[in-house]
Coordinates of C-alpha atoms in Angstrom, one line a residue:
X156 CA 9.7 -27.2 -14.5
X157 CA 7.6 -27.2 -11.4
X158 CA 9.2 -24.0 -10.6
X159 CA 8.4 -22.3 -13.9
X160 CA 4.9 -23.7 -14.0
X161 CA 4.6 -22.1 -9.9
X162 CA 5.6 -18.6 -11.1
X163 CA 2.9 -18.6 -14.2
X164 CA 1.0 -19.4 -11.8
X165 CA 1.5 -16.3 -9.4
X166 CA 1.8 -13.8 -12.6
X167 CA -1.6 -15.1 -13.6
X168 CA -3.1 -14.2 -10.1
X169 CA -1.7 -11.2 -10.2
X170 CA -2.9 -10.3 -13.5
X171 CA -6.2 -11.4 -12.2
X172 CA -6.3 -9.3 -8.9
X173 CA -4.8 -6.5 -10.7
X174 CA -7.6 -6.9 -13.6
X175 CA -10.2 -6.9 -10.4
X176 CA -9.1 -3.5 -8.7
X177 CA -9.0 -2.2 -12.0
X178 CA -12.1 0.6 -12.3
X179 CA -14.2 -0.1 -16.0
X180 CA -14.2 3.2 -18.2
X181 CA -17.3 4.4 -17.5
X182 CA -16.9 4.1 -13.6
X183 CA -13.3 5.6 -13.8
X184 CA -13.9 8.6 -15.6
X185 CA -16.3 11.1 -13.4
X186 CA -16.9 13.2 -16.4
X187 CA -16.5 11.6 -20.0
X188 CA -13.5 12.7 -21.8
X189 CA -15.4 14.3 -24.2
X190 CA -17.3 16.2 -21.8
X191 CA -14.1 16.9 -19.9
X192 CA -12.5 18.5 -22.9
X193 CA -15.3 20.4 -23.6
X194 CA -15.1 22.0 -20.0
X195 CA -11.5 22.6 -20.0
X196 CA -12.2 24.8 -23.1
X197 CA -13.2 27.6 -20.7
X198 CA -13.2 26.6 -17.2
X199 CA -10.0 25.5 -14.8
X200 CA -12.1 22.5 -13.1
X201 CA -10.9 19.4 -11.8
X202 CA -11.1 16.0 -12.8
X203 CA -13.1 15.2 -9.7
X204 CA -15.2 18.0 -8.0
X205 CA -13.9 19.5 -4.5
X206 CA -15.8 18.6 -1.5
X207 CA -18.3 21.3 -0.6
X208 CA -19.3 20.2 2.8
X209 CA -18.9 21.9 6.1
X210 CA -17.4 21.0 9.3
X211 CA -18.1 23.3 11.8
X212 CA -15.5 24.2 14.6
X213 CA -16.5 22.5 18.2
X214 CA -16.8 25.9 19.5
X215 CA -19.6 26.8 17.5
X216 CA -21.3 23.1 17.1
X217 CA -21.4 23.4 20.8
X218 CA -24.0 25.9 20.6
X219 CA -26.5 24.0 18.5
X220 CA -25.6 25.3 15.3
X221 CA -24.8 23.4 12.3
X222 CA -24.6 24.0 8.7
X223 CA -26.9 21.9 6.0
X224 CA -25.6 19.3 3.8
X225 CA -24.9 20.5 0.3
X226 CA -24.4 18.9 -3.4
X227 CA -20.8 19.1 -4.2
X228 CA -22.3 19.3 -7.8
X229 CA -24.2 21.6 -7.7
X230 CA -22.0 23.8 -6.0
X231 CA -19.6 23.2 -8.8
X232 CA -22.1 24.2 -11.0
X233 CA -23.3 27.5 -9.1
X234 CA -19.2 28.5 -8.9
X235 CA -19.5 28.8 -12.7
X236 CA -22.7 30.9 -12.3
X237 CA -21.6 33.1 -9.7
X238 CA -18.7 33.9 -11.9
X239 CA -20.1 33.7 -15.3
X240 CA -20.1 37.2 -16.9
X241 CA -22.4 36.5 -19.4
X242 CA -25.6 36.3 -16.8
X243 CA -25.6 40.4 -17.1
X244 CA -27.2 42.6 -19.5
X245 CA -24.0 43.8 -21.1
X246 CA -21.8 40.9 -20.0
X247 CA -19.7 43.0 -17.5
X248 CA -20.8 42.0 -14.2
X249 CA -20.9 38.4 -11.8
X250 CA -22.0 38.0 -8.9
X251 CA -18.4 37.9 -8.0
X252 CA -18.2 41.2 -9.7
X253 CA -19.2 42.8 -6.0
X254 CA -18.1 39.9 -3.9
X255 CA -14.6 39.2 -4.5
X256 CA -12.8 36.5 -3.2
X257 CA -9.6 38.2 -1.4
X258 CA -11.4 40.8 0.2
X259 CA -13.8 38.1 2.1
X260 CA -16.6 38.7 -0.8
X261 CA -16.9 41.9 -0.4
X262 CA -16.1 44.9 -2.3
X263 CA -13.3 47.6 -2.2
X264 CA -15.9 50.3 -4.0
X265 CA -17.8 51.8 -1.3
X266 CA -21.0 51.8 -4.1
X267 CA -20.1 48.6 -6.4
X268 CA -20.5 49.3 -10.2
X269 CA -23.1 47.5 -12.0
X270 CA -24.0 47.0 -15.5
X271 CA -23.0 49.6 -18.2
X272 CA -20.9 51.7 -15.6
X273 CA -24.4 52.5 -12.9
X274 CA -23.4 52.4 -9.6
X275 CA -25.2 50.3 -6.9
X276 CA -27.3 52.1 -3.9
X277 CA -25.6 50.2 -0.8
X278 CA -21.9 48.9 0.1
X279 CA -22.0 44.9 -1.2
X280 CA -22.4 42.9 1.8
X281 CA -19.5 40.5 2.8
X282 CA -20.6 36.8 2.7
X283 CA -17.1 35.9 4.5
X284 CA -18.9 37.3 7.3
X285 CA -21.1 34.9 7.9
X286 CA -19.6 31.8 9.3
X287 CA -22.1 29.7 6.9
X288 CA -25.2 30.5 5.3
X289 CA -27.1 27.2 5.8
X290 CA -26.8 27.3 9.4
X291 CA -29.3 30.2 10.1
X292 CA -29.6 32.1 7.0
X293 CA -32.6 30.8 4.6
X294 CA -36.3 30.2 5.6
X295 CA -36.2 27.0 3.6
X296 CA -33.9 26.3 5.3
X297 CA -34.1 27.6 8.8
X298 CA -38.1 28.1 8.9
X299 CA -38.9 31.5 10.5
X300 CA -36.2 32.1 12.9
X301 CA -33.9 32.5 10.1
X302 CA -31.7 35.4 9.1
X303 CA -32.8 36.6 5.7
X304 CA -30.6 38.2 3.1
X305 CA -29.4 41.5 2.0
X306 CA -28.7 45.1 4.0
X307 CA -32.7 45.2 4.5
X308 CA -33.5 41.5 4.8
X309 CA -35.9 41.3 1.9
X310 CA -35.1 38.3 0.6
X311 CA -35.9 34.7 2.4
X312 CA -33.5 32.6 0.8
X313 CA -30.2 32.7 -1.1
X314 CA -31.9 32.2 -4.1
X315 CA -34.4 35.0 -3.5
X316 CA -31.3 36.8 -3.5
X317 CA -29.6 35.3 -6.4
X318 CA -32.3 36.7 -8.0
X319 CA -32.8 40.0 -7.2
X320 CA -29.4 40.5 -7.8
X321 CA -29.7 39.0 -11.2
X322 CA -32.4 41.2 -12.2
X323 CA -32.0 44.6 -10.4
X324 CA -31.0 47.0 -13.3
X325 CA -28.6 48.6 -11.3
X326 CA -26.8 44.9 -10.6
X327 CA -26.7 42.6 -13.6
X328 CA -30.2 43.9 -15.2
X329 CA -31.6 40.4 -16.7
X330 CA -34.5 38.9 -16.8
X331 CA -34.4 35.4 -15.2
X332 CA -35.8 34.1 -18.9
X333 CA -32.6 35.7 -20.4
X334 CA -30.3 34.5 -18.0
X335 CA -31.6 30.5 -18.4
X336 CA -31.0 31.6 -22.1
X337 CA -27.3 32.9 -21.3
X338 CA -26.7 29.2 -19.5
X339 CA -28.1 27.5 -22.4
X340 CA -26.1 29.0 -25.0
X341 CA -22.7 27.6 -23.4
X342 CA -22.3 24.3 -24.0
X343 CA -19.8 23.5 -21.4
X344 CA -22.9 24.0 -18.9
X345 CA -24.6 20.7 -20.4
X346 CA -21.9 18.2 -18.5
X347 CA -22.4 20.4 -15.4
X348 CA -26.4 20.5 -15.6
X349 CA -26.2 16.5 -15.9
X350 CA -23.5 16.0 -12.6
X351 CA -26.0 18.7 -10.9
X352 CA -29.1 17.3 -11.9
X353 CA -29.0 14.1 -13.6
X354 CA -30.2 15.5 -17.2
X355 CA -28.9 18.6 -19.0
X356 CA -32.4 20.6 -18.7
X357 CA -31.5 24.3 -17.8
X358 CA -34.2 26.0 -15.5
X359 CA -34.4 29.3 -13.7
X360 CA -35.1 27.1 -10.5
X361 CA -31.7 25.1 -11.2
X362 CA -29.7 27.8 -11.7
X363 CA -30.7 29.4 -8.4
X364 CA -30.7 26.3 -7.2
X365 CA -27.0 25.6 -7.8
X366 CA -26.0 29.0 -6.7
X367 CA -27.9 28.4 -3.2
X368 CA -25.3 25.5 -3.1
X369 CA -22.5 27.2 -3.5
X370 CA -23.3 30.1 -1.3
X371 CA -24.2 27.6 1.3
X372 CA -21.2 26.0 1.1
X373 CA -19.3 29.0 2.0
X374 CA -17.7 28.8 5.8
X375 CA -15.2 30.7 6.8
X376 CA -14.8 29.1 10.3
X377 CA -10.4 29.1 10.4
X378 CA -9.1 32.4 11.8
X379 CA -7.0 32.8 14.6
X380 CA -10.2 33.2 17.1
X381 CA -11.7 29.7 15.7
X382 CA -8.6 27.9 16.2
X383 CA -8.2 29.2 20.0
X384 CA -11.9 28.8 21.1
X385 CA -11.8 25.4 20.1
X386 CA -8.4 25.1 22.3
X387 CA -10.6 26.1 25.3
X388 CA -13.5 24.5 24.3
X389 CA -11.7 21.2 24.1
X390 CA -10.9 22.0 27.3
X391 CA -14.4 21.8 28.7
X392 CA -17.4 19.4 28.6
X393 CA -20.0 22.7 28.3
X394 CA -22.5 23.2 25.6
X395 CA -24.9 25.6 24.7
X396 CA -23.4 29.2 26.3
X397 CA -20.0 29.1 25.5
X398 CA -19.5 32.6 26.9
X399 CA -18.2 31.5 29.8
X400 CA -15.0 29.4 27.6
X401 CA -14.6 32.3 25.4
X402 CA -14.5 35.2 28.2
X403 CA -11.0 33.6 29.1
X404 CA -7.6 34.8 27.8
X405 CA -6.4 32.7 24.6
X406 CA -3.1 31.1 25.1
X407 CA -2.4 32.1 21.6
X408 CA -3.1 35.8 21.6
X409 CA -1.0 38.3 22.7
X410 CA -2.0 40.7 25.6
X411 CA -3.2 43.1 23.4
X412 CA -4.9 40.6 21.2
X413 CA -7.2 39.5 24.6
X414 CA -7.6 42.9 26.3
X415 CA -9.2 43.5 22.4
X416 CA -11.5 40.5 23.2
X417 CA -12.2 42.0 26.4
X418 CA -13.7 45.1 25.4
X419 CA -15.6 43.7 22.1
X420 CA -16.8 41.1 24.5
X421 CA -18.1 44.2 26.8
X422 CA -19.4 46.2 24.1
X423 CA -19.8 44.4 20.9
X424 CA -21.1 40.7 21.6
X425 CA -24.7 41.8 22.3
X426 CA -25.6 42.4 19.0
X427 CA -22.1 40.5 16.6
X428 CA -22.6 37.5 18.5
X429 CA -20.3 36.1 21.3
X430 CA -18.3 33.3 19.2
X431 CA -18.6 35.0 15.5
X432 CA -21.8 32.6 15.1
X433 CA -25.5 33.6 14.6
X434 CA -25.9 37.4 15.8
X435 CA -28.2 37.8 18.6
X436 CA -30.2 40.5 16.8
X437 CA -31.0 40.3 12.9
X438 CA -31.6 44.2 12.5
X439 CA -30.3 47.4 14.3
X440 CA -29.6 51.2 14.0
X441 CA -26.0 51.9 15.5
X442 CA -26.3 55.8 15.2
X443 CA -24.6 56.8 12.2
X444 CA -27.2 59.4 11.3
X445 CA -29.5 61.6 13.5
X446 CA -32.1 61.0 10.7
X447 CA -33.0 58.5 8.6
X448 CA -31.4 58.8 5.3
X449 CA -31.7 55.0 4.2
X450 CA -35.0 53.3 5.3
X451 CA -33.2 50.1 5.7
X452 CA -35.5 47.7 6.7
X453 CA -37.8 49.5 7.7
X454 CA -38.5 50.8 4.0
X455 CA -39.5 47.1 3.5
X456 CA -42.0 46.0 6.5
X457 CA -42.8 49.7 6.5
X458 CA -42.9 49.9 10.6
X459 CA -41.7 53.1 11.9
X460 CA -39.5 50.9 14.8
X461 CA -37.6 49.8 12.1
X462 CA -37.2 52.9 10.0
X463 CA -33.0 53.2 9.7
X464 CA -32.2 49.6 10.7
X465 CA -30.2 47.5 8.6
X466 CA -28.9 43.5 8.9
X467 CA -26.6 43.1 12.1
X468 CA -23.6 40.8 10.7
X469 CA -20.8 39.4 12.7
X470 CA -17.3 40.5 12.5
X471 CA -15.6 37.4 10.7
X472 CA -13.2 38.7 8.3
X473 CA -13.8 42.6 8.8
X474 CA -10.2 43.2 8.3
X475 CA -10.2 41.7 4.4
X476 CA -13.6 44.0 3.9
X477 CA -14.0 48.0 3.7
X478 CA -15.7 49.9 3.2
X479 CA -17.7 49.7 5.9
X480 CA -21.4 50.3 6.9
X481 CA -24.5 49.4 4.3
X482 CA -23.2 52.7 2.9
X483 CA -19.8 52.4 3.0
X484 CA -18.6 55.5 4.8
X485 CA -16.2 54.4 6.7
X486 CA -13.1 53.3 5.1
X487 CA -10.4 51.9 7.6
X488 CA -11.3 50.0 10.9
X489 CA -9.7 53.2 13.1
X490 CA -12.7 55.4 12.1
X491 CA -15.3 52.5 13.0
X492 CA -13.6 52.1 16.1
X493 CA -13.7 56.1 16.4
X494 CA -17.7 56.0 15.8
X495 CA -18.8 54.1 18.2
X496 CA -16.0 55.7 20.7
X497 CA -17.8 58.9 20.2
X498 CA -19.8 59.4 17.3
X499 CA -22.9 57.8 18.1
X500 CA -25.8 59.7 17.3
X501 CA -29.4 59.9 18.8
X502 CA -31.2 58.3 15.9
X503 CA -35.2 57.6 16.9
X504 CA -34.6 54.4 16.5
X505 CA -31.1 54.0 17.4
X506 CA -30.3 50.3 19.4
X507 CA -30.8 49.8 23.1
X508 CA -27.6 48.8 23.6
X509 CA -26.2 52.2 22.1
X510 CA -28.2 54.2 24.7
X511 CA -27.8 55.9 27.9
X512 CA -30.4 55.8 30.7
X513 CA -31.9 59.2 29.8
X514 CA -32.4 57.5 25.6
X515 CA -29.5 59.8 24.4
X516 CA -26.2 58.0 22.7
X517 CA -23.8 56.4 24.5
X518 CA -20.1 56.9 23.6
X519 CA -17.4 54.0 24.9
X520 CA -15.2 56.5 24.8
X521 CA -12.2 54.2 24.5
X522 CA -8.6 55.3 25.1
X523 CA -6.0 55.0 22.6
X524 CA -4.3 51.6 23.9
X525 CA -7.9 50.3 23.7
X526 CA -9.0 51.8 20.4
X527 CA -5.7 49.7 19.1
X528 CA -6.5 46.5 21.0
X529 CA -10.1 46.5 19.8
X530 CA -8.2 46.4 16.4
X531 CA -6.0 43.8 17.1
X532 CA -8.8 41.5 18.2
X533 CA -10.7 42.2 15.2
X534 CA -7.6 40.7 13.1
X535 CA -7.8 37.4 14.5
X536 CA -10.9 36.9 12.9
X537 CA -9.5 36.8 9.8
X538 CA -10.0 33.5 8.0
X539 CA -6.7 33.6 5.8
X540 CA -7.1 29.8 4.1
X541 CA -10.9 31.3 3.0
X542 CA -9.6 33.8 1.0
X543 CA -7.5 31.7 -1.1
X544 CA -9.4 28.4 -1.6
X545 CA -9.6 27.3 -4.7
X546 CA -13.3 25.7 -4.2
X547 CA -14.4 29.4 -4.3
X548 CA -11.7 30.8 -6.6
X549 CA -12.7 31.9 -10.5
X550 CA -12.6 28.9 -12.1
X551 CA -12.6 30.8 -15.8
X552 CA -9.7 30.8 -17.6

């Protein structure tokens, strides 16, 4: 008997622990089950959302960069809207229309085709170059230091940008009235407004809002060179100029691989950046034309220094993205390589670091081994894992 009555005894404080860990419904379930149908009607979302935060690699947070702290809900949210179809004027185009995922968010058209077949006037720009947004893109983010957005930096902030892509007639051609009318007519938005936001209120300032998330959630910081900088880095006790750490030969890379690193360090890094992290220069002219053709940013601030100079990005993922240039003329890495070998030209404005002492071009000149080991560098800073997560992936069915 005493046996019997010990055992009940245990099963009941089980039942009762068990009954403790136990979640209630309403804690459990991170969307409703309703609500969770509803999405599943059209989107391939999980249960729980992804994490959206960013880690940087040591061998850029050594430098005193960092990316910003995101909503992992609102980027959820702006995922949907940077995929969503509907936000155009004939429900063709996304955002991710011109960015796609497996080329590094660029696109393979060297002029990306908009709404009702019209044809953009510059080469999208890759956002998988960038090793994250929030870090020194954004003036609300970054104050006036910051990098701003597009070929000819006319936008401030991601969703400055969001927006002119949203409305330029050549792009997606909405109004942002329309578009806040395109969310509200889905109803599998009204779960994601209320995770995002706390209500289900659809505003032009949300939407962006939730787009800026996403976008700033975007780091591409695993390639081959992140993986070995942070080997040497660990190495060291150094902040702030990590030149010194990266100048050495990676362990990891093959001879060709570092004498490629070599000579991009030698005639690249000045203006790409030495570590694929903020570029030292936000605007340049590298000599493609004798004459402006494209005011660049200049056509925006309007001062002459700055007539045929467009955005200076780094290199991350350059391999995944042709065409290259803000126009797109070159279309393998071979003939970039061969431009600046010897086909820089004597723009007005062309870059000081693309000049000879008497202000005429400079050509690198490089040999043929070098020419391929530039290119073999330029591979290692391809972020394979970016290209393929599912946090950035088309979650439409």
């Amino acid at each position: 008997m005493k046996k019997v009555i010990l055992l009940s005894g245990i099963s009941a404080m089980l039942m009762l622990t068990v009954a403790c860990n136990e979640k209630p419904d309403f804690d459990y379930y991170y969307y409703e089950p309703a609500e969770y149908a509803l999405i599943s009607e059209s989107l391939n979302l999980p249960e729980l959302p992804h994490n959206y935060q960013v880690d940087f690699p040591e061998h850029l947070s050594r430098t005193g960069i960092f990316p910003r702290s995101v909503s992992s809900d609102r980027a959820v949210l702006g995922r949907v809207l940077f995929y969503d179809k509907s936000l155009s004027k004939d429900g063709t185009i996304s955002c991710a229309s011109c960015h796609k995922q497996e080329l590094g968010f660029a696109d393979n058209a060297t002029f990306s085709q908009g709404v009702f077949d019209r044809q953009t006037d510059r080469n999208s720009f890759a956002l998988s170059s960038v090793a994250n947004f929030s870090a020194y893109y954004g003036t609300d983010l970054n104050g006036a230091a910051a990098i701003r957005f597009f070929w000819d930096n006319r936008a401030a902030t991601v969703a400055d940008q969001a927006t002119g892509s949203l409305t330029n007639p050549k792009e997606m051609n909405m109004d942002m009235d329309e578009v806040a009318q395109a969310v509200q007519n889905q109803a599998f938005y009204k779960p994601l407004f209320r995770k995002a936001y706390g209500d289900e209120a659809i505003t032009v300032e949300r939407i962006t809002g939730a787009i800026s998330d996403f976008v700033n959630a975007m780091g591409s910081i695993n390639s081959r060179f992140d993986q070995e900088a942070n080997k040497k880095v660990a190495a060291t006790q150094a902040w702030g100029d990590m030149e010194p750490v990266i100048i050495q030969d990676f362990t990891g890379f093959s001879a060709s691989e570092n004498n490629g690193k070599k000579l991009y360090l030698q005639n690249c890094s000045s203006c790409h950046s030495v570590n694929q992290g903020r570029p030292p220069k936000f605007f340049a002219n590298n000599g493609i034309d004798e004459a402006t053709v494209d005011a660049g940013v200049g056509g925006i601030s309007g001062t002459p220094s700055e007539m045929g100079t467009f955005k200076v990005p780094t290199l991350r993922n350059i391999a995944l993205t042709a065409p290259y240039m803000h126009d797109g003329r070159f279309q393998t890495l071979e003939e970039v390589v061969e431009h600046y070998s010897t086909g820089i030209k004597t723009h007005p404005n062309l870059s000081s670091e693309l000049k000879q002492g008497n202000g005429q071009a400079r050509q690198m000149n490089f040999t043929a081994s070098q020419k391929a080991d530039l290119i073999a560098f330029l591979n290692t800073l391809t972020d394979q894992e970016f290209a393929i997560d599912e946090r950035f992936s088309n979650p439409f069915k």
